[in-house]
mmCIF file of C-alpha atoms in Angstrom:
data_model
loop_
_atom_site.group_PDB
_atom_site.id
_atom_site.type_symbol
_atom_site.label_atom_id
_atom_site.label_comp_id
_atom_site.label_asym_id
_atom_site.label_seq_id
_atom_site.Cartn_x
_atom_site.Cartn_y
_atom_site.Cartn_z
ATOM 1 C CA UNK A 1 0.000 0.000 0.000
ATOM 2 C CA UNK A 2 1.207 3.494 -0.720
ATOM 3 C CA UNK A 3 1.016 6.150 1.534
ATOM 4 C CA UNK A 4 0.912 9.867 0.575
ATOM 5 C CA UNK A 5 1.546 13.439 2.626
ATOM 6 C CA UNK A 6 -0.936 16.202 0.719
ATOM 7 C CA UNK A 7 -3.595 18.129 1.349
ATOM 8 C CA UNK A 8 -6.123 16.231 -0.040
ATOM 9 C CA UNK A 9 -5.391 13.055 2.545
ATOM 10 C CA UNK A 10 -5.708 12.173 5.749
ATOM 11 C CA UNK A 11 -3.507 9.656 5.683
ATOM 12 C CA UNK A 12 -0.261 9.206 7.873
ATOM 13 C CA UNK A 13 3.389 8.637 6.467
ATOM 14 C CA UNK A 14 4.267 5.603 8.726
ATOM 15 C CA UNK A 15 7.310 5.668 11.238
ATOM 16 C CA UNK A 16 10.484 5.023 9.387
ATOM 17 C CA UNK A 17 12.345 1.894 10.981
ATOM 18 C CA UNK A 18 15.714 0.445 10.705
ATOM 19 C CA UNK A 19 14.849 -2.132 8.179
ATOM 20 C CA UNK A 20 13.631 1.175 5.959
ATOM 21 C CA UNK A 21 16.619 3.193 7.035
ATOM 22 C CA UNK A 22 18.881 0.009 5.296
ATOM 23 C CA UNK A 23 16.678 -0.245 2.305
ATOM 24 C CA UNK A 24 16.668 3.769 1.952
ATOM 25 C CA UNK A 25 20.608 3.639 1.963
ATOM 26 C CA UNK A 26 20.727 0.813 -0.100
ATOM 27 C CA UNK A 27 18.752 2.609 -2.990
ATOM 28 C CA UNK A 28 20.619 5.733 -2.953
ATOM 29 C CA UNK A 29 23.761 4.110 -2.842
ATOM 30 C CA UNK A 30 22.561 2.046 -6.244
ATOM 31 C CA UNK A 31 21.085 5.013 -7.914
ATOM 32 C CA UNK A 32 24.583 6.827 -7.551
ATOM 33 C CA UNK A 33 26.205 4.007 -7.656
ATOM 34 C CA UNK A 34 24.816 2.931 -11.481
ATOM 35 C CA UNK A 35 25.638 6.504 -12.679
ATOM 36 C CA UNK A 36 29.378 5.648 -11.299
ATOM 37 C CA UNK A 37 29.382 2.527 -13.266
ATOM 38 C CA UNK A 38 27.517 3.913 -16.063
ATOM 39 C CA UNK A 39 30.484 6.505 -16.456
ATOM 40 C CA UNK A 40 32.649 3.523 -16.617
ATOM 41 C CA UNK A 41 30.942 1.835 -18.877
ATOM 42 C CA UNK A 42 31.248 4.382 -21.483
ATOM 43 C CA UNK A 43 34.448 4.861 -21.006
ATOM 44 C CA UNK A 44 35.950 1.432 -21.261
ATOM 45 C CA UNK A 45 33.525 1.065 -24.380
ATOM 46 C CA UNK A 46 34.849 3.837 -25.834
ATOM 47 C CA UNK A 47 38.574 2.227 -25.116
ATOM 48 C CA UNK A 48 37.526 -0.829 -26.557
ATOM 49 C CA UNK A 49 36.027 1.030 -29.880
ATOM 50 C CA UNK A 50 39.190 2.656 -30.394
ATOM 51 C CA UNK A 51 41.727 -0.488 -29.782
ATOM 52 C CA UNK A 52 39.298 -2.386 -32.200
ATOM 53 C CA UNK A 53 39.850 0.657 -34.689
ATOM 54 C CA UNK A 54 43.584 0.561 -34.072
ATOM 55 C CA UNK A 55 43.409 -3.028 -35.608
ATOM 56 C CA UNK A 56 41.931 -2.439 -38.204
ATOM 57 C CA UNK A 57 43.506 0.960 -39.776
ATOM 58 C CA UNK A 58 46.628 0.984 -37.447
ATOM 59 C CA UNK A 59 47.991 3.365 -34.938
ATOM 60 C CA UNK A 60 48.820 5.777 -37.690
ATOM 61 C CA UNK A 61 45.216 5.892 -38.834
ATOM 62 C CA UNK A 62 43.885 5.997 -35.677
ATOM 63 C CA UNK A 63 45.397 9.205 -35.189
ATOM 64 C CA UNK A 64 44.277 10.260 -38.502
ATOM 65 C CA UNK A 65 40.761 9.576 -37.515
ATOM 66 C CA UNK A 66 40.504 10.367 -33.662
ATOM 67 C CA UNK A 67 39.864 13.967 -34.226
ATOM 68 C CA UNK A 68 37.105 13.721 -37.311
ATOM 69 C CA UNK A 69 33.731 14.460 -35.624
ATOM 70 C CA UNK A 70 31.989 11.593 -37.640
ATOM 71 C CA UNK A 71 34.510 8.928 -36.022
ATOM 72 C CA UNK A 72 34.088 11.018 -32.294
ATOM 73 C CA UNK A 73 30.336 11.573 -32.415
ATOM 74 C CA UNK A 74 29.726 7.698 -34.199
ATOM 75 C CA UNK A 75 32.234 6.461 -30.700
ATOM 76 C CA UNK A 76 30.154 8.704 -28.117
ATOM 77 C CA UNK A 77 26.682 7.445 -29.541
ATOM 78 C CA UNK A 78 27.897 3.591 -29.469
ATOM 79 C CA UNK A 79 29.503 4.006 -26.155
ATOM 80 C CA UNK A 80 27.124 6.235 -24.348
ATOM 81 C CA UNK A 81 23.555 5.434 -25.865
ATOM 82 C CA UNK A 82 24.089 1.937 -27.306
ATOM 83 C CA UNK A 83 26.479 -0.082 -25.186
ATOM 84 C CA UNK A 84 26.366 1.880 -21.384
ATOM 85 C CA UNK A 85 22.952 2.997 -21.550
ATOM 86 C CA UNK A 86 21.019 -0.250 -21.501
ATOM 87 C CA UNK A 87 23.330 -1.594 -18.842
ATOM 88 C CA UNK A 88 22.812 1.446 -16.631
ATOM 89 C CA UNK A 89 18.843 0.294 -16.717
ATOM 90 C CA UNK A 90 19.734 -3.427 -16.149
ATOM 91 C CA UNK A 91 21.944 -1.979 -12.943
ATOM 92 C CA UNK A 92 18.654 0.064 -11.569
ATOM 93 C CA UNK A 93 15.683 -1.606 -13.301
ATOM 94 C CA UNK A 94 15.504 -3.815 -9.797
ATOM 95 C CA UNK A 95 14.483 -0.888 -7.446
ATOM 96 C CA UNK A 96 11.103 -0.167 -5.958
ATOM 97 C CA UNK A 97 9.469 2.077 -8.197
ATOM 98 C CA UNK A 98 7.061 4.862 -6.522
ATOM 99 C CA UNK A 99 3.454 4.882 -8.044
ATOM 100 C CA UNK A 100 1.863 8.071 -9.161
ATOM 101 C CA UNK A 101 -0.802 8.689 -11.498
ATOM 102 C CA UNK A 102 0.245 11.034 -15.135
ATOM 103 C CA UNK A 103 -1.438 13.961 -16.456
ATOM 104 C CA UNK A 104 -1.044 16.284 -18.590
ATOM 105 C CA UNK A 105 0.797 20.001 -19.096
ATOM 106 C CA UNK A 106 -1.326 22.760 -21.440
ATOM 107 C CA UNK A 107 0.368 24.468 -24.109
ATOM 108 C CA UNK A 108 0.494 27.474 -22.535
ATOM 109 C CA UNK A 109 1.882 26.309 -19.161
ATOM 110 C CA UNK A 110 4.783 24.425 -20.782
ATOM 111 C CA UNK A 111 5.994 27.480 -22.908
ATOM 112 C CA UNK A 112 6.217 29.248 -19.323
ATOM 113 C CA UNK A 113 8.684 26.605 -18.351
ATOM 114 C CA UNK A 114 10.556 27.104 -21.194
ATOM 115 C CA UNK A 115 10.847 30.643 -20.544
ATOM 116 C CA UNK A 116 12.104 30.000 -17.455
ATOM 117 C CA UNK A 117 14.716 27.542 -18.287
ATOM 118 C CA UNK A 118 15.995 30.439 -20.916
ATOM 119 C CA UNK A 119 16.620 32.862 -18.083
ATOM 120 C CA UNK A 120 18.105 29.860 -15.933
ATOM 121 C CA UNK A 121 20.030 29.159 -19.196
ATOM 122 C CA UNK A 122 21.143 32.756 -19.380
ATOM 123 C CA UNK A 123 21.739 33.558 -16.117
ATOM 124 C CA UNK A 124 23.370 30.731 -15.178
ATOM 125 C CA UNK A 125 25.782 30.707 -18.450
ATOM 126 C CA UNK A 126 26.549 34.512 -17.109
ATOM 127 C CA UNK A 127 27.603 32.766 -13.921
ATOM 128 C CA UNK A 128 29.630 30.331 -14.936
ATOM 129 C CA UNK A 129 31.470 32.511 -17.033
ATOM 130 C CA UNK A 130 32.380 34.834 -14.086
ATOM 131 C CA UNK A 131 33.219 32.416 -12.186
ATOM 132 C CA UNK A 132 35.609 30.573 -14.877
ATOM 133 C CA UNK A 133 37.407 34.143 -15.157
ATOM 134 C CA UNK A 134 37.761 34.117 -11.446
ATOM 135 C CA UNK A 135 39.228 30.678 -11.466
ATOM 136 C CA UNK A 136 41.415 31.389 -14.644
ATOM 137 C CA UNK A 137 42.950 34.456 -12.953
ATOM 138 C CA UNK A 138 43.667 32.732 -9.707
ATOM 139 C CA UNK A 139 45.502 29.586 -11.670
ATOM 140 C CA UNK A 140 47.273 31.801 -14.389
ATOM 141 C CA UNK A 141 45.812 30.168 -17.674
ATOM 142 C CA UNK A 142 43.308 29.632 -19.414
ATOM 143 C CA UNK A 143 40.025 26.820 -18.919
ATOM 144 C CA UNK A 144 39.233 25.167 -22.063
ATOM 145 C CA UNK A 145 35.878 24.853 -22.698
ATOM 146 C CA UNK A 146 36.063 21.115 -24.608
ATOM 147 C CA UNK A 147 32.315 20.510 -25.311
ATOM 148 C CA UNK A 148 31.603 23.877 -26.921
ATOM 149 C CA UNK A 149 34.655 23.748 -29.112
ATOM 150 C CA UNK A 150 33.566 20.463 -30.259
ATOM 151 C CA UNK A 151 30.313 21.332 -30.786
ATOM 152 C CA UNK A 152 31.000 24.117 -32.671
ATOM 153 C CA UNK A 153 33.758 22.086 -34.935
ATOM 154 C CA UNK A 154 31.385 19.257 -35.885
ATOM 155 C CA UNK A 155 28.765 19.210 -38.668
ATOM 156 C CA UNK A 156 25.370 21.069 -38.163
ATOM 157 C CA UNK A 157 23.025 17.787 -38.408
ATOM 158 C CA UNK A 158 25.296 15.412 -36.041
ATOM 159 C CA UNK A 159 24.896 18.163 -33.139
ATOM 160 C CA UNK A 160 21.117 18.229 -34.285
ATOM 161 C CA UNK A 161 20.606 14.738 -34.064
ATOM 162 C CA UNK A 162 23.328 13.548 -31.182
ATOM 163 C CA UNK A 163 23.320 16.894 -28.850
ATOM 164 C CA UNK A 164 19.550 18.114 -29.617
ATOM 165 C CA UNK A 165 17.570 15.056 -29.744
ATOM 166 C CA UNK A 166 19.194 11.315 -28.669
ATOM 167 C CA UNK A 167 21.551 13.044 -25.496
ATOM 168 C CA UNK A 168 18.185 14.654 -24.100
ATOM 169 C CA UNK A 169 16.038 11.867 -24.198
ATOM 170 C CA UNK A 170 18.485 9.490 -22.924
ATOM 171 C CA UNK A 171 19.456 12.083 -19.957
ATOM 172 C CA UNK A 172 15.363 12.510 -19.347
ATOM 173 C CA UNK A 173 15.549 8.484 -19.177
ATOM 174 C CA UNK A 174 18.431 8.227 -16.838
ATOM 175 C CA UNK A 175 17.913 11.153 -14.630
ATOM 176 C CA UNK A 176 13.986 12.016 -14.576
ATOM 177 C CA UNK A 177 12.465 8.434 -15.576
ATOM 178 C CA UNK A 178 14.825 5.723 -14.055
ATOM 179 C CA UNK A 179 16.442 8.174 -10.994
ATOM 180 C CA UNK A 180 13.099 10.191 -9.658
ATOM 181 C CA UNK A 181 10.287 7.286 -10.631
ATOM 182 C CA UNK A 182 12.765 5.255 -7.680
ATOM 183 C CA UNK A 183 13.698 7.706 -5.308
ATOM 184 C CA UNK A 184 10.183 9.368 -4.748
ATOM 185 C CA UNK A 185 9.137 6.323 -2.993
ATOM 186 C CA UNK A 186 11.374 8.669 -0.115
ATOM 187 C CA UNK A 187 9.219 11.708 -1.728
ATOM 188 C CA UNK A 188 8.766 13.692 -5.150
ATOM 189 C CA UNK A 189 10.385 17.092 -3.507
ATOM 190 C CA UNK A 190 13.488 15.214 -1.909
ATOM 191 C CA UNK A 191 13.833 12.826 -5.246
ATOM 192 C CA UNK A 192 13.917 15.731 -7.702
ATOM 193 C CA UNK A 193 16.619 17.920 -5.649
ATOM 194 C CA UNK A 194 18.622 14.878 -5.683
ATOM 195 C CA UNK A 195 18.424 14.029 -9.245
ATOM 196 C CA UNK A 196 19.018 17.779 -10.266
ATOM 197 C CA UNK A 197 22.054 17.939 -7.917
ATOM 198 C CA UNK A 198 23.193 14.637 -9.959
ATOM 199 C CA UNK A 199 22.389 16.008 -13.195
ATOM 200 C CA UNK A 200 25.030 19.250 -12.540
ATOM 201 C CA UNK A 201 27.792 17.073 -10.960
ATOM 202 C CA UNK A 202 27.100 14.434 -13.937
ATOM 203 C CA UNK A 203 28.180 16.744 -16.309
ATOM 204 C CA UNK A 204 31.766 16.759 -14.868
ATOM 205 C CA UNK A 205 33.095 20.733 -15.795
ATOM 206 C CA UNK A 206 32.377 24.072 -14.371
ATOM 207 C CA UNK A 207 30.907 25.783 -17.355
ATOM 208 C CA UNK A 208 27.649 23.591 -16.608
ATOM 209 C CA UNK A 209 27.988 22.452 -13.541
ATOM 210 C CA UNK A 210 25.401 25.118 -11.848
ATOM 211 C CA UNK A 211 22.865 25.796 -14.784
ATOM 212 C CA UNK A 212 22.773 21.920 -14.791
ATOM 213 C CA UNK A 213 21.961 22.050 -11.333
ATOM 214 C CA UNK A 214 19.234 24.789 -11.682
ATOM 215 C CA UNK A 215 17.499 23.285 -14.737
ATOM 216 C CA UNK A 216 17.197 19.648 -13.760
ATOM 217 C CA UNK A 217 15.148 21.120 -10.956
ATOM 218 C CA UNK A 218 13.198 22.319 -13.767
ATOM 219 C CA UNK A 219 12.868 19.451 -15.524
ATOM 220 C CA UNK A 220 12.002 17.696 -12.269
ATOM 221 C CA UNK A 221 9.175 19.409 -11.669
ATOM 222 C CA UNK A 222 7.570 18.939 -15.139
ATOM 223 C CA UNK A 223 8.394 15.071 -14.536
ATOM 224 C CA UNK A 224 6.640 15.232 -11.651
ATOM 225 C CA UNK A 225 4.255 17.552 -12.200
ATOM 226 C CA UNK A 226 3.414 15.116 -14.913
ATOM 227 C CA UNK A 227 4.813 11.760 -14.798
ATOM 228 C CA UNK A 228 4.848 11.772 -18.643
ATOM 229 C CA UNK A 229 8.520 11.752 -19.904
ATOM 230 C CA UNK A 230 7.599 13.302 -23.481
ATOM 231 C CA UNK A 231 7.170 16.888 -21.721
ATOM 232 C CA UNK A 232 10.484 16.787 -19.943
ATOM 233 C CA UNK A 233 12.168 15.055 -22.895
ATOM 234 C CA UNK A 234 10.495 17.555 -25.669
ATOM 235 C CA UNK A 235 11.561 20.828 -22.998
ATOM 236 C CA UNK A 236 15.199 19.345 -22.888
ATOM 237 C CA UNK A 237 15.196 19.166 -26.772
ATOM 238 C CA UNK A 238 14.045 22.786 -27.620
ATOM 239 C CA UNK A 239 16.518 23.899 -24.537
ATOM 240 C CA UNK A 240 19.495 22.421 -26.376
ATOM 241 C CA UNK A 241 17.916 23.200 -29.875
ATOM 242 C CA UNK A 242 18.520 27.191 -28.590
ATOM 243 C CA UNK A 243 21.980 26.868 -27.030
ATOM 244 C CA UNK A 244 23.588 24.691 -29.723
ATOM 245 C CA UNK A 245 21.907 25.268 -33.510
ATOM 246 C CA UNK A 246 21.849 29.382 -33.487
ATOM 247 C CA UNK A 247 25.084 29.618 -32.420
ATOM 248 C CA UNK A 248 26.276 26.934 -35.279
ATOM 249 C CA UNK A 249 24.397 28.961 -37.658
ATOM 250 C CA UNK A 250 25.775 32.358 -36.416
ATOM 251 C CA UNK A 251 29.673 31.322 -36.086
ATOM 252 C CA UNK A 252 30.380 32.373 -39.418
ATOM 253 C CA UNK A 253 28.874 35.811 -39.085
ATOM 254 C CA UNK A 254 30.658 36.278 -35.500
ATOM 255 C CA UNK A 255 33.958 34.958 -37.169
ATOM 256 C CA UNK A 256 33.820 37.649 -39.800
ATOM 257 C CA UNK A 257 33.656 40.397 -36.980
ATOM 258 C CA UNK A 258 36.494 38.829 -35.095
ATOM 259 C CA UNK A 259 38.061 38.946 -37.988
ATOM 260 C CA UNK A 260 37.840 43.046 -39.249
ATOM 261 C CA UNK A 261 40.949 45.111 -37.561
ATOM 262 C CA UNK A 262 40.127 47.325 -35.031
ATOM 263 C CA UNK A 263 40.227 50.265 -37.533
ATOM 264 C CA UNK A 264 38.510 48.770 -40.178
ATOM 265 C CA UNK A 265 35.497 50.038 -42.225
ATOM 266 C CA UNK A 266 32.583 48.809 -41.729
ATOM 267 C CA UNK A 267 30.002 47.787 -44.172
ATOM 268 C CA UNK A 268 28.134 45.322 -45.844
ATOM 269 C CA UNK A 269 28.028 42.032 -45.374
ATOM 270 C CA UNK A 270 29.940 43.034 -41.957
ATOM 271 C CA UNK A 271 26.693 44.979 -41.021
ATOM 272 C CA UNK A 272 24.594 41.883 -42.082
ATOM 273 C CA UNK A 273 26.272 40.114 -39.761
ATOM 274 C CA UNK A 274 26.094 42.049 -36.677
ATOM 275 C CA UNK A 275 22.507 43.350 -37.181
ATOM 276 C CA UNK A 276 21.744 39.438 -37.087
ATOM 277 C CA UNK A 277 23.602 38.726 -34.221
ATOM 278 C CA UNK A 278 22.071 41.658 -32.711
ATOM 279 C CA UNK A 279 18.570 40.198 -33.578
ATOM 280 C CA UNK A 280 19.742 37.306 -31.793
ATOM 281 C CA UNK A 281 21.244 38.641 -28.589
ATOM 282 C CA UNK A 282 17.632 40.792 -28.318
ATOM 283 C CA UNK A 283 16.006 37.767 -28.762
ATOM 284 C CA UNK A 284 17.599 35.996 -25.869
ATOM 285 C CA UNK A 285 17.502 38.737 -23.270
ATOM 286 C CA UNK A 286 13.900 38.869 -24.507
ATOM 287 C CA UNK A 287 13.494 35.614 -23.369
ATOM 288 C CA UNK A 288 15.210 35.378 -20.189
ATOM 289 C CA UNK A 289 13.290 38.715 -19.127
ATOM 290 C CA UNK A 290 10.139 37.315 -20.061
ATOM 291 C CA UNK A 291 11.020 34.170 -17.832
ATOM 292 C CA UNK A 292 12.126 36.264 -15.017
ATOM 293 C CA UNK A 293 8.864 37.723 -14.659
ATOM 294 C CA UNK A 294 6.858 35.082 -15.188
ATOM 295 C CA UNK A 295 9.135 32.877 -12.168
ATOM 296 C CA UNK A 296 8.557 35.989 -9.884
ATOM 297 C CA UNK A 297 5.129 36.089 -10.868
ATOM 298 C CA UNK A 298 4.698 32.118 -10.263
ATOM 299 C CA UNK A 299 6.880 32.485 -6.769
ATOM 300 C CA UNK A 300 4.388 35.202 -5.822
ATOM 301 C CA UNK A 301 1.041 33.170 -6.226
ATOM 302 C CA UNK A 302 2.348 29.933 -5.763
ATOM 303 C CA UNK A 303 2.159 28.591 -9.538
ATOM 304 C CA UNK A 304 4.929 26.527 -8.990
ATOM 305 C CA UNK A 305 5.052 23.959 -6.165
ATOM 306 C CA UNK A 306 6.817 21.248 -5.959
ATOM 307 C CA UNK A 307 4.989 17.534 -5.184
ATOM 308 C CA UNK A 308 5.268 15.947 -1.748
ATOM 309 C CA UNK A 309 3.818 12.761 -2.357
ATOM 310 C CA UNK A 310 5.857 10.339 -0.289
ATOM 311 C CA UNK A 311 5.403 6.744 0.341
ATOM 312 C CA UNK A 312 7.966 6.603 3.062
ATOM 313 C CA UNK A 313 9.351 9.708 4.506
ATOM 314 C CA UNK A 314 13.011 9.890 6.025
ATOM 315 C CA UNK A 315 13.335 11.549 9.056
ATOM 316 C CA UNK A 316 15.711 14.997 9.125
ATOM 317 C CA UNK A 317 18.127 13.086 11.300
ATOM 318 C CA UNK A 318 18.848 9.997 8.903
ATOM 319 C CA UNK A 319 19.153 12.080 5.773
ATOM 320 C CA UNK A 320 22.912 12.891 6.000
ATOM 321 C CA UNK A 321 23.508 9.193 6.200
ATOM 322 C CA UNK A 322 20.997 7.936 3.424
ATOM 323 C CA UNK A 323 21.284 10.910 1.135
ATOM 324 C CA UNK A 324 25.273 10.787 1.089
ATOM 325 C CA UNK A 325 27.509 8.387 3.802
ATOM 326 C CA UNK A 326 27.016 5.507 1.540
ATOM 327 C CA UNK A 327 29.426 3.578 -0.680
ATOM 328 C CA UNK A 328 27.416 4.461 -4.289
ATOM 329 C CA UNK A 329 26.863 8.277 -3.434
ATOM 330 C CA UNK A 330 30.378 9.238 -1.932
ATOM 331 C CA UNK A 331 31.975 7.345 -5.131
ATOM 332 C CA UNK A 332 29.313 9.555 -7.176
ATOM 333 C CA UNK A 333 30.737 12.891 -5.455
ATOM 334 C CA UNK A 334 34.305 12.023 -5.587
ATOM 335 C CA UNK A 335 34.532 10.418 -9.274
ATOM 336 C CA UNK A 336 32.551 14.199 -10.478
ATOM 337 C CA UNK A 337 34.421 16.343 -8.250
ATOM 338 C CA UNK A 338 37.520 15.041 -9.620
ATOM 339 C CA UNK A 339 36.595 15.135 -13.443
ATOM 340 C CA UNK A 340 35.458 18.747 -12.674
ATOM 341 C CA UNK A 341 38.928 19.331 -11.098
ATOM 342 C CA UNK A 342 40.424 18.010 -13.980
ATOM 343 C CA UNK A 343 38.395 19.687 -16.584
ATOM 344 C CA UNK A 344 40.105 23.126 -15.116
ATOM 345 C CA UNK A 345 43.723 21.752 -16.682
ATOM 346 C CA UNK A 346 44.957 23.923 -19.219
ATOM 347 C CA UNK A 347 44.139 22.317 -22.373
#
């Protein structure tokens, strides 16, 4: 029988014992645990792919090849999405899963959340780039930023079709569907801070670190707001659609400005370009303004709220040790702490 804390019931969230208290840590410790080994997985796929390529072009052509973005994008998808992935499911699948009924998310109330996830985008892009300066001053060079150079080095429809559409839905899958539909058996508020705290630290670097953060609680809340995966999946699409394809289409245009010396002339095609990227810029402030207001607007009236649905609820003083003093989580922490340490080596 489930058991749920809201308004709308009188019933009571029973008293948490030590047999729950075991199976609590056990869980998290999987669920962090799984991304650890899912991590893994990739990478010794992605090892394997490259040794198997080695024997069959040689060491030469491997290095030939390493650095074309149809061989790199081809080894991320079979590594990531086709080998890891599944396995990642068969290492969770196992877990109690928390029932909750869907429903569904109007039109209207799910381009709100996308304005808000542009200002979290913008904002929290701002931030990170403050911060990296901060960082780059204090350690004396400069902090490569590896994804967006090889985003912006590889052709248009891979990024549309790896970084805008499979990467989303397989991150929905992994950190909305398989993580939250587990952990809100311990509640729906608790298992989406959680997930969106796993969801920064997943990706591993600074530059997304804290937007990650602040839009997986985002996307947590439409999961559980809906328990349908296709809004969450579809807002992560259009979200990556707006931070990846513009600025693909745009680079030539920016490159020509970066180009002109300081004392050149300009005109035509040079004033094409930056009235575009001008159209652009507005259009993004536009954006993240009109999600700013509509978040302080929601915050106000209490649009917003969070689910606390809970089956079993974990008392204040057992969180610290079921949320993170177990094996799976502290491995979690440590393994994306480090790959964020390391992803501030100069290049």
């Amino acid at each position: 029988m489930s058991y749920y804390e809201d308004a709308s019931a009188d019933m009571q969230i029973p008293q948490f014992t030590k047999k729950d208290k075991r199976r609590a840590v056990k869980t998290f410790s999987r669920v962090h645990g799984s991304l650890v080994g899912y991590t893994l997985l990739t990478v010794a796929a992605a090892y394997i792919i490259q040794i198997i390529t080695m024997m069959i072009v040689g060491s030469d052509g491997l290095v030939a090849i390493a650095e074309n973005p149809y061989y790199f994008w081809g080894m991320q998808v079979a590594s990531m999405y086709v080998i890891a992935f599944p396995l990642f499911w068969l290492m969770i699948r196992k877990l109690p899963v928390a029932d909750r009924r869907s429903d569904k998310m109007s039109l209207m109330e799910f381009g709100a959340i996308f304005l808000v996830s542009e200002a979290i985008m913008l904002l929290g892009s701002m931030f990170s780039q403050w911060l990296t300066g901060l960082m780059e001053v204090f350690l004396g060079h400069e902090i490569p930023d590896t994804t967006s150079d090889i985003i912006l080095s590889s052709p248009l429809w891979i990024i549309i079709l790896v970084v805008v559409i499979i990467g989303p839905i397989v991150e929905e899958m992994i950190f909305r569907k398989a993580m939250i539909d587990r952990l809100s058996v311990y509640g729906d508020r608790l298992a989406v801070i959680v997930s969106a705290f796993a969801f920064g630290l997943f990706h591993g670097n600074f530059y997304q670190l804290f937007y990650a953060t602040a839009l997986g609680l985002v996307l947590g809340y439409v999961y559980t707001r809906t328990r349908r995966s296709i809004y969450n999946c579809l807002l992560h699409i259009v979200i990556n659609f707006m931070g990846t394809v513009p600025a693909l289409l745009l680079q030539d245009s920016l490159d020509r400005i970066n180009a002109l010396p300081e004392d050149a002339l300009i005109e035509g095609e040079v004033v094409l370009d930056m009235l575009i990227l001008s159209a652009y810029s507005s259009l993004q402030y536009a954006l993240a303004i009109a999600g700013i207001i509509i978040f302080i607007i929601a915050t106000v009236n209490r649009t917003y709220t969070f689910s606390d649905k809970c089956d079993i609820r974990i008392p204040s003083k057992n969180l610290p040790r079921v949320l993170v003093f177990n094996l799976g989580t502290l491995l979690f922490i440590i393994f994306c702490l480090l790959r964020c340490l390391t992803s501030l080596l100069p290049a």
